[in-house]
CSV table of C-alpha atoms and ligand atoms in Angstrom, one decimal:
chain,number,residue,atom,x,y,z
A,720,UNK,CA,216.6,133.5,108.3
A,721,UNK,CA,216.2,131.8,111.6
A,722,UNK,CA,212.8,132.8,113.0
A,723,UNK,CA,211.3,132.0,116.4
A,724,UNK,CA,207.6,132.5,117.0
A,725,UNK,CA,206.6,132.8,120.7
A,726,UNK,CA,202.8,132.5,121.1
A,727,UNK,CA,200.1,131.4,123.6
A,728,UNK,CA,198.0,129.4,121.1
A,729,UNK,CA,198.4,127.8,117.7
A,730,UNK,CA,196.6,125.5,115.3
A,731,UNK,CA,196.8,122.5,115.2
A,732,UNK,CA,197.4,122.3,119.0
A,733,UNK,CA,194.8,124.6,120.5
A,734,UNK,CA,192.6,127.5,119.5
A,735,UNK,CA,190.4,130.2,121.1
A,736,UNK,CA,190.4,132.7,118.2
A,737,UNK,CA,192.1,134.1,115.1
A,738,UNK,CA,195.5,134.3,116.8
A,739,UNK,CA,195.8,130.5,116.7
A,740,UNK,CA,194.9,130.4,113.0
A,741,UNK,CA,197.7,132.9,112.3
A,742,UNK,CA,200.2,131.2,114.6
A,743,UNK,CA,199.5,127.9,112.8
A,744,UNK,CA,199.6,129.1,109.2
A,745,UNK,CA,202.4,131.8,109.2
A,746,UNK,CA,205.2,129.4,110.2
A,747,UNK,CA,204.4,127.0,107.4
A,748,UNK,CA,204.2,129.9,104.9
A,749,UNK,CA,207.5,131.3,106.1
A,750,UNK,CA,209.1,127.8,105.9
A,751,UNK,CA,207.9,127.5,102.3
A,752,UNK,CA,209.8,130.7,101.6
A,753,UNK,CA,212.9,128.8,102.7
A,754,UNK,CA,213.3,130.0,106.3
A,755,UNK,CA,213.8,127.9,109.5
A,756,UNK,CA,211.0,128.5,111.9
A,757,UNK,CA,210.5,127.4,115.5
A,758,UNK,CA,207.3,127.9,117.3
A,759,UNK,CA,207.2,128.0,121.1
A,760,UNK,CA,204.0,127.6,123.1
A,761,UNK,CA,202.7,126.4,126.4
A,762,UNK,CA,201.9,122.7,126.7
A,763,UNK,CA,198.2,122.8,127.7
A,764,UNK,CA,198.2,119.1,128.7
A,765,UNK,CA,194.4,119.0,129.2
A,766,UNK,CA,193.9,120.2,125.6
A,767,UNK,CA,196.8,119.0,123.6
A,768,UNK,CA,197.1,115.3,122.8
A,769,UNK,CA,200.7,114.0,122.9
A,770,UNK,CA,199.7,111.0,120.8
A,771,UNK,CA,197.9,112.9,118.1
A,772,UNK,CA,200.8,115.3,117.6
A,773,UNK,CA,203.6,112.9,118.3
A,774,UNK,CA,205.0,115.1,121.0
A,775,UNK,CA,208.3,113.9,122.5
A,776,UNK,CA,210.0,114.6,125.8
A,777,UNK,CA,213.2,116.5,125.1
A,778,UNK,CA,214.5,115.5,128.6
A,779,UNK,CA,215.3,119.0,129.5
A,780,UNK,CA,214.2,121.0,132.6
A,781,UNK,CA,213.9,124.8,132.5
A,782,UNK,CA,214.1,126.8,135.6
A,783,UNK,CA,212.6,130.3,135.8
A,784,UNK,CA,212.9,132.8,138.6
A,785,UNK,CA,209.4,134.2,139.4
A,786,UNK,CA,209.7,136.8,142.1
A,787,UNK,CA,211.6,135.1,145.0
A,788,UNK,CA,210.8,131.6,144.0
A,789,UNK,CA,212.0,129.3,141.2
A,790,UNK,CA,209.5,127.5,138.9
A,791,UNK,CA,210.5,124.5,136.9
A,792,UNK,CA,209.2,123.5,133.5
A,793,UNK,CA,209.9,120.7,131.1
A,794,UNK,CA,210.6,120.9,127.4
A,795,UNK,CA,208.7,118.9,124.8
A,796,UNK,CA,209.1,119.0,121.0
A,797,UNK,CA,207.4,117.9,117.8
A,798,UNK,CA,208.0,118.5,114.1
A,799,UNK,CA,205.3,120.3,112.1
A,800,UNK,CA,207.1,120.4,108.8
A,801,UNK,CA,210.5,119.9,107.3
A,802,UNK,CA,211.9,123.1,108.7
A,803,UNK,CA,209.2,123.9,111.3
A,804,UNK,CA,209.8,122.7,114.9
A,805,UNK,CA,207.4,123.2,117.7
A,806,UNK,CA,208.6,123.5,121.3
A,807,UNK,CA,206.1,123.0,124.1
A,808,UNK,CA,206.7,124.1,127.6
A,809,UNK,CA,205.1,121.9,130.2
A,810,UNK,CA,204.3,123.3,133.6
A,811,UNK,CA,201.1,121.6,134.8
A,812,UNK,CA,200.3,123.9,137.7
A,813,UNK,CA,200.1,126.7,135.2
A,814,UNK,CA,199.0,125.1,131.9
A,815,UNK,CA,197.4,121.7,132.9
A,816,UNK,CA,194.1,123.5,133.3
A,817,UNK,CA,190.8,123.0,131.4
A,818,UNK,CA,191.0,126.4,129.6
A,819,UNK,CA,193.8,128.6,128.2
A,820,UNK,CA,193.2,132.0,129.9
A,821,UNK,CA,189.8,132.0,131.7
A,822,UNK,CA,186.7,130.2,132.9
A,823,UNK,CA,183.2,131.6,132.6
A,824,UNK,CA,183.8,133.1,136.1
A,825,UNK,CA,186.6,135.3,134.7
A,826,UNK,CA,190.4,135.3,134.0
A,827,UNK,CA,192.7,133.0,135.9
A,828,UNK,CA,193.9,135.2,138.8
A,829,UNK,CA,197.6,134.2,138.2
A,830,UNK,CA,197.7,135.0,134.5
A,831,UNK,CA,200.6,137.4,135.1
A,832,UNK,CA,202.7,134.7,136.7
A,833,UNK,CA,201.7,132.1,134.1
A,834,UNK,CA,202.8,134.2,131.1
A,835,UNK,CA,205.9,135.7,132.8
A,836,UNK,CA,206.9,132.1,133.4
A,837,UNK,CA,206.1,131.1,129.8
A,838,UNK,CA,207.8,134.1,128.2
A,839,UNK,CA,211.0,133.6,130.2
A,840,UNK,CA,211.1,129.9,129.6
A,841,UNK,CA,210.5,130.5,125.9
A,842,UNK,CA,213.3,133.0,125.8
A,843,UNK,CA,215.6,130.4,127.3
A,844,UNK,CA,214.6,128.0,124.5
A,845,UNK,CA,215.1,130.7,122.0
A,846,UNK,CA,218.6,131.5,123.3
A,847,UNK,CA,219.6,127.9,122.4
A,848,UNK,CA,218.5,128.6,118.8
A,849,UNK,CA,220.2,132.0,118.4
A,850,UNK,CA,217.4,133.4,116.2
A,851,UNK,CA,217.6,136.4,113.8
A,852,UNK,CA,214.0,137.3,114.7
A,853,UNK,CA,211.9,136.7,117.8
A,854,UNK,CA,208.2,137.3,116.8
A,855,UNK,CA,205.9,137.6,119.7
A,856,UNK,CA,202.1,138.0,119.7
A,857,UNK,CA,199.6,139.9,121.9
A,858,UNK,CA,199.9,140.6,125.6
A,859,UNK,CA,200.7,137.0,126.6
A,860,UNK,CA,204.2,137.2,125.2
A,861,UNK,CA,204.7,141.0,124.9
A,862,UNK,CA,207.3,141.0,127.7
A,863,UNK,CA,209.8,139.2,125.4
A,864,UNK,CA,211.1,142.4,123.8
A,865,UNK,CA,211.4,144.0,127.3
A,866,UNK,CA,213.6,141.2,128.5
A,867,UNK,CA,215.8,141.3,125.4
A,868,UNK,CA,216.5,145.0,126.1
A,869,UNK,CA,217.0,144.6,129.8
A,870,UNK,CA,217.9,141.3,131.6
A,871,UNK,CA,219.2,139.7,128.4
A,872,UNK,CA,220.8,142.8,126.9
A,873,UNK,CA,224.3,141.4,127.0
A,874,UNK,CA,223.4,137.8,126.2
A,875,UNK,CA,225.6,136.7,123.3
A,876,UNK,CA,222.9,134.4,121.9
A,877,UNK,CA,220.7,137.4,121.2
A,878,UNK,CA,223.4,139.7,120.0
A,879,UNK,CA,221.9,139.9,116.5
A,880,UNK,CA,218.3,139.2,117.4
A,881,UNK,CA,215.5,141.6,116.6
A,882,UNK,CA,212.0,141.5,118.1
A,883,UNK,CA,208.6,142.0,116.4
A,884,UNK,CA,205.4,142.3,118.4
A,885,UNK,CA,202.2,141.6,116.5
A,886,UNK,CA,199.0,143.1,118.0
A,887,UNK,CA,196.0,140.9,117.1
A,888,UNK,CA,193.6,142.8,119.3
A,889,UNK,CA,194.4,145.9,121.3
A,890,UNK,CA,191.3,145.3,123.5
A,891,UNK,CA,193.3,142.7,125.5
A,892,UNK,CA,196.4,144.2,127.1
A,893,UNK,CA,197.4,142.0,130.0
A,894,UNK,CA,196.6,144.5,132.8
A,895,UNK,CA,197.7,143.5,136.3
A,896,UNK,CA,198.3,144.9,139.8
A,897,UNK,CA,201.5,146.9,140.3
A,898,UNK,CA,202.3,144.2,142.9
A,899,UNK,CA,202.9,141.7,140.1
A,900,UNK,CA,205.9,143.8,138.9
A,901,UNK,CA,208.1,141.9,141.4
A,902,UNK,CA,207.3,138.7,139.6
A,903,UNK,CA,208.8,140.0,136.3
A,904,UNK,CA,212.3,140.2,137.6
A,905,UNK,CA,212.5,143.7,136.2
A,906,UNK,CA,213.5,146.7,138.3
A,907,UNK,CA,211.0,149.4,139.4
A,908,UNK,CA,212.7,151.8,136.9
A,909,UNK,CA,210.7,149.9,134.3
A,910,UNK,CA,207.4,150.8,136.0
A,911,UNK,CA,207.1,154.3,134.4
A,912,UNK,CA,204.5,155.8,132.1
A,913,UNK,CA,206.8,155.4,129.1
A,914,UNK,CA,207.4,151.7,129.8
A,915,UNK,CA,205.2,149.2,131.7
A,916,UNK,CA,203.1,151.5,133.9
A,917,UNK,CA,199.5,152.3,132.8
A,918,UNK,CA,197.4,154.3,135.3
A,919,UNK,CA,199.1,152.7,138.3
A,920,UNK,CA,198.8,149.2,136.8
A,921,UNK,CA,201.3,146.8,135.1
A,922,UNK,CA,200.5,146.6,131.4
A,923,UNK,CA,202.4,143.8,129.5
A,924,UNK,CA,201.3,145.0,126.0
A,925,UNK,CA,202.5,148.5,126.7
A,926,UNK,CA,205.9,147.1,127.6
A,927,UNK,CA,206.1,145.3,124.3
A,928,UNK,CA,205.1,148.4,122.4
A,929,UNK,CA,207.8,150.4,124.2
A,930,UNK,CA,210.6,147.9,123.6
A,931,UNK,CA,210.0,145.9,120.4
A,932,UNK,CA,212.2,146.7,117.4
A,933,UNK,CA,209.1,146.4,115.2
A,934,UNK,CA,205.3,146.5,115.9
A,935,UNK,CA,202.7,145.2,113.5
A,936,UNK,CA,198.9,144.7,113.5
A,937,UNK,CA,196.9,142.4,111.3
A,938,UNK,CA,195.6,145.0,108.8
A,939,UNK,CA,196.8,148.3,107.4
A,940,UNK,CA,193.6,150.1,108.5
A,941,UNK,CA,193.8,148.8,112.0
A,942,UNK,CA,197.4,150.1,112.3
A,943,UNK,CA,196.0,153.6,111.5
A,944,UNK,CA,192.9,153.3,113.7
A,945,UNK,CA,194.8,152.3,116.9
A,946,UNK,CA,196.6,155.7,116.8
A,947,UNK,CA,193.2,157.4,117.5
A,948,UNK,CA,191.5,157.8,120.8
A,949,UNK,CA,188.4,156.0,119.5
A,950,UNK,CA,190.3,152.7,118.8
A,951,UNK,CA,193.5,153.1,120.8
A,952,UNK,CA,192.1,151.6,124.1
A,953,UNK,CA,194.2,154.1,126.0
A,954,UNK,CA,197.5,153.1,124.3
A,955,UNK,CA,197.2,155.5,121.3
A,956,UNK,CA,199.9,157.8,122.7
A,957,UNK,CA,202.3,154.9,123.5
A,958,UNK,CA,201.7,153.7,119.9
A,959,UNK,CA,202.1,157.2,118.4
A,960,UNK,CA,205.5,157.3,120.0
A,961,UNK,CA,206.5,154.2,118.1
A,962,UNK,CA,204.7,155.1,114.9
A,963,UNK,CA,207.8,154.9,112.8
A,964,UNK,CA,208.1,151.1,113.4
A,965,UNK,CA,204.3,150.4,113.3
A,966,UNK,CA,202.9,148.6,110.2
A,967,UNK,CA,199.9,146.5,109.2
A,968,UNK,CA,200.0,143.2,107.4
A,969,UNK,CA,196.7,141.6,106.6
A,970,UNK,CA,196.2,137.9,107.6
A,971,UNK,CA,195.8,135.2,105.1
A,972,UNK,CA,193.6,132.1,105.4
A,973,UNK,CA,194.5,128.5,104.9
A,974,UNK,CA,193.0,127.5,101.6
A,975,UNK,CA,193.7,123.8,102.3
A,976,UNK,CA,191.1,124.0,105.1
A,977,UNK,CA,188.8,126.6,103.5
A,978,UNK,CA,188.2,125.6,99.9
A,979,UNK,CA,184.6,124.8,98.6
A,980,UNK,CA,186.0,122.5,95.9
A,981,UNK,CA,187.7,120.2,98.5
A,982,UNK,CA,185.7,120.8,101.6
A,983,UNK,CA,184.6,117.5,103.1
A,984,UNK,CA,182.1,119.2,105.5
A,985,UNK,CA,179.9,120.3,102.7
A,986,UNK,CA,176.7,118.7,101.3
A,987,UNK,CA,178.0,119.4,97.8
A,988,UNK,CA,181.3,120.7,96.6
A,989,UNK,CA,181.5,123.7,94.2
A,990,UNK,CA,183.9,126.2,92.7
A,991,UNK,CA,183.9,129.5,90.8
A,992,UNK,CA,183.6,127.6,87.5
A,993,UNK,CA,180.8,125.4,88.7
A,994,UNK,CA,178.6,126.9,91.4
A,995,UNK,CA,175.7,124.5,91.1
A,996,UNK,CA,176.6,122.8,94.4
A,997,UNK,CA,176.2,125.9,96.4
A,998,UNK,CA,172.3,125.7,96.3
A,999,UNK,CA,172.4,122.2,97.9
A,1000,UNK,CA,174.4,123.7,100.8
A,1001,UNK,CA,171.9,126.4,101.2
A,1002,UNK,CA,169.1,123.9,101.4
A,1003,UNK,CA,171.1,121.9,104.0
A,1004,UNK,CA,171.7,124.9,106.2
A,1005,UNK,CA,168.0,125.9,106.0
A,1006,UNK,CA,167.1,122.3,107.1
A,1007,UNK,CA,169.7,122.3,109.9
A,1008,UNK,CA,168.2,125.5,111.2
A,1009,UNK,CA,164.6,124.3,110.6
A,1010,UNK,CA,163.9,127.3,108.3
A,1011,UNK,CA,161.6,126.9,105.2
A,1012,UNK,CA,163.6,125.5,102.3
A,1013,UNK,CA,163.4,128.3,99.7
A,1014,UNK,CA,166.0,128.9,97.0
A,1015,UNK,CA,164.9,132.5,96.2
A,1016,UNK,CA,164.9,133.9,99.8
A,1017,UNK,CA,168.3,135.5,100.5
A,1018,UNK,CA,170.1,133.7,103.4
A,1019,UNK,CA,172.4,135.8,105.6
A,1020,UNK,CA,175.0,134.0,107.7
A,1021,UNK,CA,176.8,135.1,110.9
A,1022,UNK,CA,179.6,133.1,112.7
A,1023,UNK,CA,181.0,135.1,115.5
A,1024,UNK,CA,182.0,135.5,119.1
A,1025,UNK,CA,178.8,137.1,120.6
A,1026,UNK,CA,180.3,140.3,122.0
A,1027,UNK,CA,179.7,144.0,121.5
A,1028,UNK,CA,183.0,144.2,119.5
A,1029,UNK,CA,181.2,142.2,116.8
A,1030,UNK,CA,178.3,144.6,116.4
A,1031,UNK,CA,175.6,142.6,118.2
A,1032,UNK,CA,174.1,145.8,119.7
A,1033,UNK,CA,173.5,147.1,116.2
A,1034,UNK,CA,171.9,143.8,115.3
A,1035,UNK,CA,169.6,144.0,118.3
A,1036,UNK,CA,168.4,147.5,117.4
A,1037,UNK,CA,167.9,146.4,113.7
A,1038,UNK,CA,166.1,143.1,114.4
A,1039,UNK,CA,162.5,144.4,114.3
A,1040,UNK,CA,163.2,146.0,110.9
A,1041,UNK,CA,165.1,143.0,109.6
A,1042,UNK,CA,162.4,140.6,110.5
A,1043,UNK,CA,159.9,142.6,108.3
A,1044,UNK,CA,162.0,141.7,105.2
A,1045,UNK,CA,161.7,138.6,103.1
A,1046,UNK,CA,165.0,137.1,104.3
A,1047,UNK,CA,166.5,134.4,106.5
A,1048,UNK,CA,169.3,134.8,108.9
A,1049,UNK,CA,171.4,132.0,110.5
A,1050,UNK,CA,173.7,132.6,113.5
A,1051,UNK,CA,176.4,130.5,115.0
A,1052,UNK,CA,178.2,131.8,118.0
A,1053,UNK,CA,179.1,131.8,121.7
A,1054,UNK,CA,179.8,134.6,124.0
A,1055,UNK,CA,177.9,137.1,126.2
A,1056,UNK,CA,174.8,135.8,127.8
A,1057,UNK,CA,172.8,138.9,127.0
A,1058,UNK,CA,173.3,138.3,123.3
A,1059,UNK,CA,172.4,134.6,123.6
A,1060,UNK,CA,169.2,135.5,125.3
A,1061,UNK,CA,168.3,138.3,122.8
A,1062,UNK,CA,168.9,136.2,119.8
A,1063,UNK,CA,167.0,133.1,121.1
A,1064,UNK,CA,164.1,135.4,122.0
A,1065,UNK,CA,163.9,136.9,118.5
A,1066,UNK,CA,164.3,133.4,116.9
A,1067,UNK,CA,161.4,132.1,119.0
A,1068,UNK,CA,159.2,135.0,117.7
A,1069,UNK,CA,160.3,134.6,114.0
A,1070,UNK,CA,161.1,130.9,113.6
A,1071,UNK,CA,160.8,131.0,109.8
A,1072,UNK,CA,163.3,133.9,109.5
A,1073,UNK,CA,165.9,133.5,112.2
A,1074,UNK,CA,167.9,130.4,113.2
A,1075,UNK,CA,170.3,130.6,116.2
A,1076,UNK,CA,172.8,128.0,117.4
A,1077,UNK,CA,174.8,128.8,120.5
A,1078,UNK,CA,177.8,126.6,120.0
A,1079,UNK,CA,181.4,126.4,118.7
A,1080,UNK,CA,181.0,124.1,115.8
A,1081,UNK,CA,183.6,124.0,113.0
A,1082,UNK,CA,181.7,121.7,110.7
A,1083,UNK,CA,178.6,123.9,110.9
A,1084,UNK,CA,180.8,127.0,110.3
A,1085,UNK,CA,182.0,125.5,107.0
A,1086,UNK,CA,178.4,124.7,106.0
A,1087,UNK,CA,177.1,128.2,106.8
A,1088,UNK,CA,180.0,129.7,104.8
A,1089,UNK,CA,179.0,127.5,101.8
A,1090,UNK,CA,175.2,127.8,102.1
A,1091,UNK,CA,174.7,131.5,102.8
A,1092,UNK,CA,174.2,134.1,100.1
A,1093,UNK,CA,175.6,136.9,102.3
A,1094,UNK,CA,177.7,137.1,105.4
A,1095,UNK,CA,177.2,139.9,107.9
A,1096,UNK,CA,180.0,141.4,110.0
A,1097,UNK,CA,178.9,144.8,111.4
A,1098,UNK,CA,181.9,145.0,113.8
A,1099,UNK,CA,182.6,148.0,116.0
A,1100,UNK,CA,186.3,147.3,115.4
A,1101,UNK,CA,187.9,144.3,113.6
A,1102,UNK,CA,191.7,144.0,113.6
A,1103,UNK,CA,191.6,141.7,110.6
A,1104,UNK,CA,188.7,139.4,110.5
A,1105,UNK,CA,188.9,135.9,108.9
A,1106,UNK,CA,185.3,135.2,108.2
A,1107,UNK,CA,184.9,137.8,105.4
A,1108,UNK,CA,188.0,136.2,103.7
A,1109,UNK,CA,186.5,132.8,104.1
A,1110,UNK,CA,183.2,134.0,102.7
A,1111,UNK,CA,184.9,135.4,99.6
A,1112,UNK,CA,186.3,132.0,98.9
A,1113,UNK,CA,182.8,130.4,99.1
A,1114,UNK,CA,181.2,133.0,96.8
A,1115,UNK,CA,179.2,134.4,99.8
A,1116,UNK,CA,179.2,138.1,99.7
A,1117,UNK,CA,180.3,139.9,102.9
A,1118,UNK,CA,178.3,142.8,104.3
A,1119,UNK,CA,180.8,144.6,106.5
A,1120,UNK,CA,181.4,147.8,108.5
A,1121,UNK,CA,184.4,149.7,107.1
A,1122,UNK,CA,186.8,149.1,110.0
A,1123,UNK,CA,190.2,147.5,110.3
A,1124,UNK,CA,190.7,144.4,108.1
A,1125,UNK,CA,187.1,144.5,106.9
A,1126,UNK,CA,187.8,147.9,105.3
A,1127,UNK,CA,191.1,146.7,103.8
A,1128,UNK,CA,189.7,143.6,102.2
A,1129,UNK,CA,186.1,144.5,101.0
A,1130,UNK,CA,185.3,147.0,98.3
A,1131,UNK,CA,181.7,148.2,98.3
A,1132,UNK,CA,179.7,146.7,95.4
A,1133,UNK,CA,182.8,145.0,94.0
A,1134,UNK,CA,183.4,142.0,96.2
A,1135,UNK,CA,180.8,142.7,98.9
A,1136,UNK,CA,178.9,145.6,100.6
A,1137,UNK,CA,180.3,148.1,103.1
A,1138,UNK,CA,179.0,150.8,105.4
A,1139,UNK,CA,180.9,153.3,107.5
A,1140,UNK,CA,178.8,154.8,110.3
A,1141,UNK,CA,178.4,152.6,113.4
A,1142,UNK,CA,174.7,152.7,113.4
A,1143,UNK,CA,171.7,150.3,112.9
A,1144,UNK,CA,170.4,152.7,110.2
A,1145,UNK,CA,173.6,152.6,108.2
A,1146,UNK,CA,173.8,148.8,108.5
A,1147,UNK,CA,170.1,148.4,107.4
A,1148,UNK,CA,170.7,150.6,104.4
A,1149,UNK,CA,173.7,148.5,103.4
A,1150,UNK,CA,171.8,145.3,103.8
A,1151,UNK,CA,169.0,146.8,101.7
A,1152,UNK,CA,171.5,147.4,98.9
A,1153,UNK,CA,172.7,143.8,99.1
A,1154,UNK,CA,169.1,142.6,99.0
A,1155,UNK,CA,168.4,144.8,95.9
A,1156,UNK,CA,171.5,143.4,94.1
A,1157,UNK,CA,170.4,139.8,95.0
A,1158,UNK,CA,167.2,140.4,93.0
A,1159,UNK,CA,169.3,141.0,89.9
A,1160,UNK,CA,170.9,137.6,89.1
A,1161,UNK,CA,173.4,138.9,86.5
A,1162,UNK,CA,174.7,141.5,88.8
A,1163,UNK,CA,174.8,139.0,91.7
A,1164,UNK,CA,176.7,136.5,89.7
A,1165,UNK,CA,179.3,139.1,88.7
A,1166,UNK,CA,179.8,140.1,92.3
A,1167,UNK,CA,180.2,136.4,93.3
A,1168,UNK,CA,182.8,135.9,90.6
A,1169,UNK,CA,184.8,138.9,91.8
A,1170,UNK,CA,184.6,137.4,95.3
A,1171,UNK,CA,185.8,134.0,94.1
A,1172,UNK,CA,188.7,135.6,92.3
A,1173,UNK,CA,190.1,137.3,95.5
A,1174,UNK,CA,193.4,135.8,96.8
A,1175,UNK,CA,194.0,136.0,100.5
A,1176,UNK,CA,196.2,133.0,100.8
A,1177,UNK,CA,199.2,133.2,103.3
A,1178,UNK,CA,201.8,133.5,100.5
A,1179,UNK,CA,201.5,137.2,100.1
A,1180,UNK,CA,201.3,137.9,103.8
A,1181,UNK,CA,204.3,135.7,104.6
A,1182,UNK,CA,206.3,137.6,102.0
A,1183,UNK,CA,205.3,140.9,103.7
A,1184,UNK,CA,206.5,139.5,107.1
A,1185,UNK,CA,209.8,138.4,105.5
A,1186,UNK,CA,210.3,141.9,104.1
A,1187,UNK,CA,209.6,143.4,107.5
A,1188,UNK,CA,212.0,141.0,109.3
A,1189,UNK,CA,214.7,141.9,106.7
A,1190,UNK,CA,214.1,145.6,107.3
A,1191,UNK,CA,214.4,145.2,111.0
A,1192,UNK,CA,217.6,143.2,110.7
A,1193,UNK,CA,219.1,146.1,108.7
A,1194,UNK,CA,218.1,148.7,111.2
B,2615,LIG,P1,188.2,136.7,116.4
B,2615,LIG,O1,189.6,136.2,116.5
B,2615,LIG,O2,188.1,138.2,116.8
B,2615,LIG,O3,187.2,135.9,117.2
B,2615,LIG,P2,188.3,136.2,113.5
B,2615,LIG,O4,187.3,136.4,112.4
B,2615,LIG,O5,189.7,136.7,113.3
B,2615,LIG,O6,187.6,136.7,114.9
B,2615,LIG,O7,188.5,134.6,113.7
B,2615,LIG,C1,187.5,133.8,114.3
B,2615,LIG,C2,187.7,132.4,113.9
B,2615,LIG,O8,186.9,131.5,114.8
B,2615,LIG,C3,187.2,132.1,112.5
B,2615,LIG,O9,187.9,131.0,112.0
B,2615,LIG,C4,185.7,131.7,112.8
B,2615,LIG,O10,185.1,130.9,111.8
B,2615,LIG,C5,185.9,130.9,114.1
B,2615,LIG,N1,184.6,130.9,114.9
B,2615,LIG,C6,184.2,131.9,115.7
B,2615,LIG,N2,183.1,131.5,116.3
B,2615,LIG,C7,182.8,130.2,116.0
B,2615,LIG,C8,181.8,129.3,116.3
B,2615,LIG,N3,180.8,129.6,117.2
B,2615,LIG,N4,181.9,128.1,115.8
B,2615,LIG,C9,182.9,127.8,114.9
B,2615,LIG,N5,183.9,128.6,114.5
B,2615,LIG,C10,183.8,129.8,115.0
């Protein structure tokens, strides 16, 4: 199959979250299944080094109509693997900025224009490839299926092309003023409640949901949850209307990067067969966070964006109770200021129990995964979640709320601990069960071995995507 991925961020070029991990790993896994894959993304020239990635100028200009003006971009390319090509679209006014989507002051005000330009330029590139599948991701590229069913309906290059939209997080929809409709090049007949209109605004993701041939989310449970009012972010009815083409495929992780027996970031390497090295990593993390070095005190890790989605309001409520226990907690994260302040305040009060680092630090993330005994993810919602999968690989038992991908991948008291109700009390009870189990070394070792044995590599997920692509091509 000839597969084109259109995406706004991808490892190894640039990353703000799990989307980039998926967009980096999936093409390689599809290619190893024998498919030709192209990945098209914006060329963020302030973030992406042309030298490091050996990016070449294709010498081609791309002109896109945006409203009543024309914007010109340039095409650059590089090779990621034998049958994986990357296409980067350069347009410095749009993408030569310090960040991808926003600054601390808020979203870039011209995000609609930026991603209309990118999506249309990417479709021009895709038309030269004549793909079987165009796979787009999240709101940034969700207009691609709309264009294929409207402006490009009769384009020969897309005659046999099917579109898949993957929703990585329904909380971000690309919501803009109705005035931006004229930038899309689509007629006002598309601005209706069953297409792109959402309470008087223009909603990119809703357009993708209405027009894609297939829709997927990054776990089975999340695909069910988003049909409910509680998790649907206002799009539950639009999704229910397309329920027959909605599926969930859980993400994998890259075991070349996340593997405790190969991980150069660790103080000591270890594996399921020989876990001795894990204790040296625990000691290193305790030292890094200036906590007392104690082997027998359970160490709980958290690596996360500090937002309410990730359950930090529960943690705030539970802190006084948690700090009474004989435990240590280490937190690495960036995000909302109110959570920075809350965590730093508690850490000041309990310096021997809580360590907080407000930073984005990949090396430290590896060390925490390796050194912790448990990993806490009390998310309000979690489309897939990568950290619980990483934790399993490092024999660190996840304590999770039963939502989205956390529910699909963690079984209570089998490879971790799980609670259902979104409350501090339910979370505390679940942590209590994990602490009890930690006191019984035989039981704990058995749980660790089950965790080590879990396989969430990309192979199985890529096969599921291939099956989905094939099904779409037959329909
Ligand atoms: P989301 O995409 O919702 O932020 P995921 O669990 O899907 O959550 O993916 C987050 C990714 O970003 C993981 O690889 C995680 O380790 C990483 N990450 C998040 N915060 C930090 C941080 N402060 N430092 C280092 N890595 C981080």
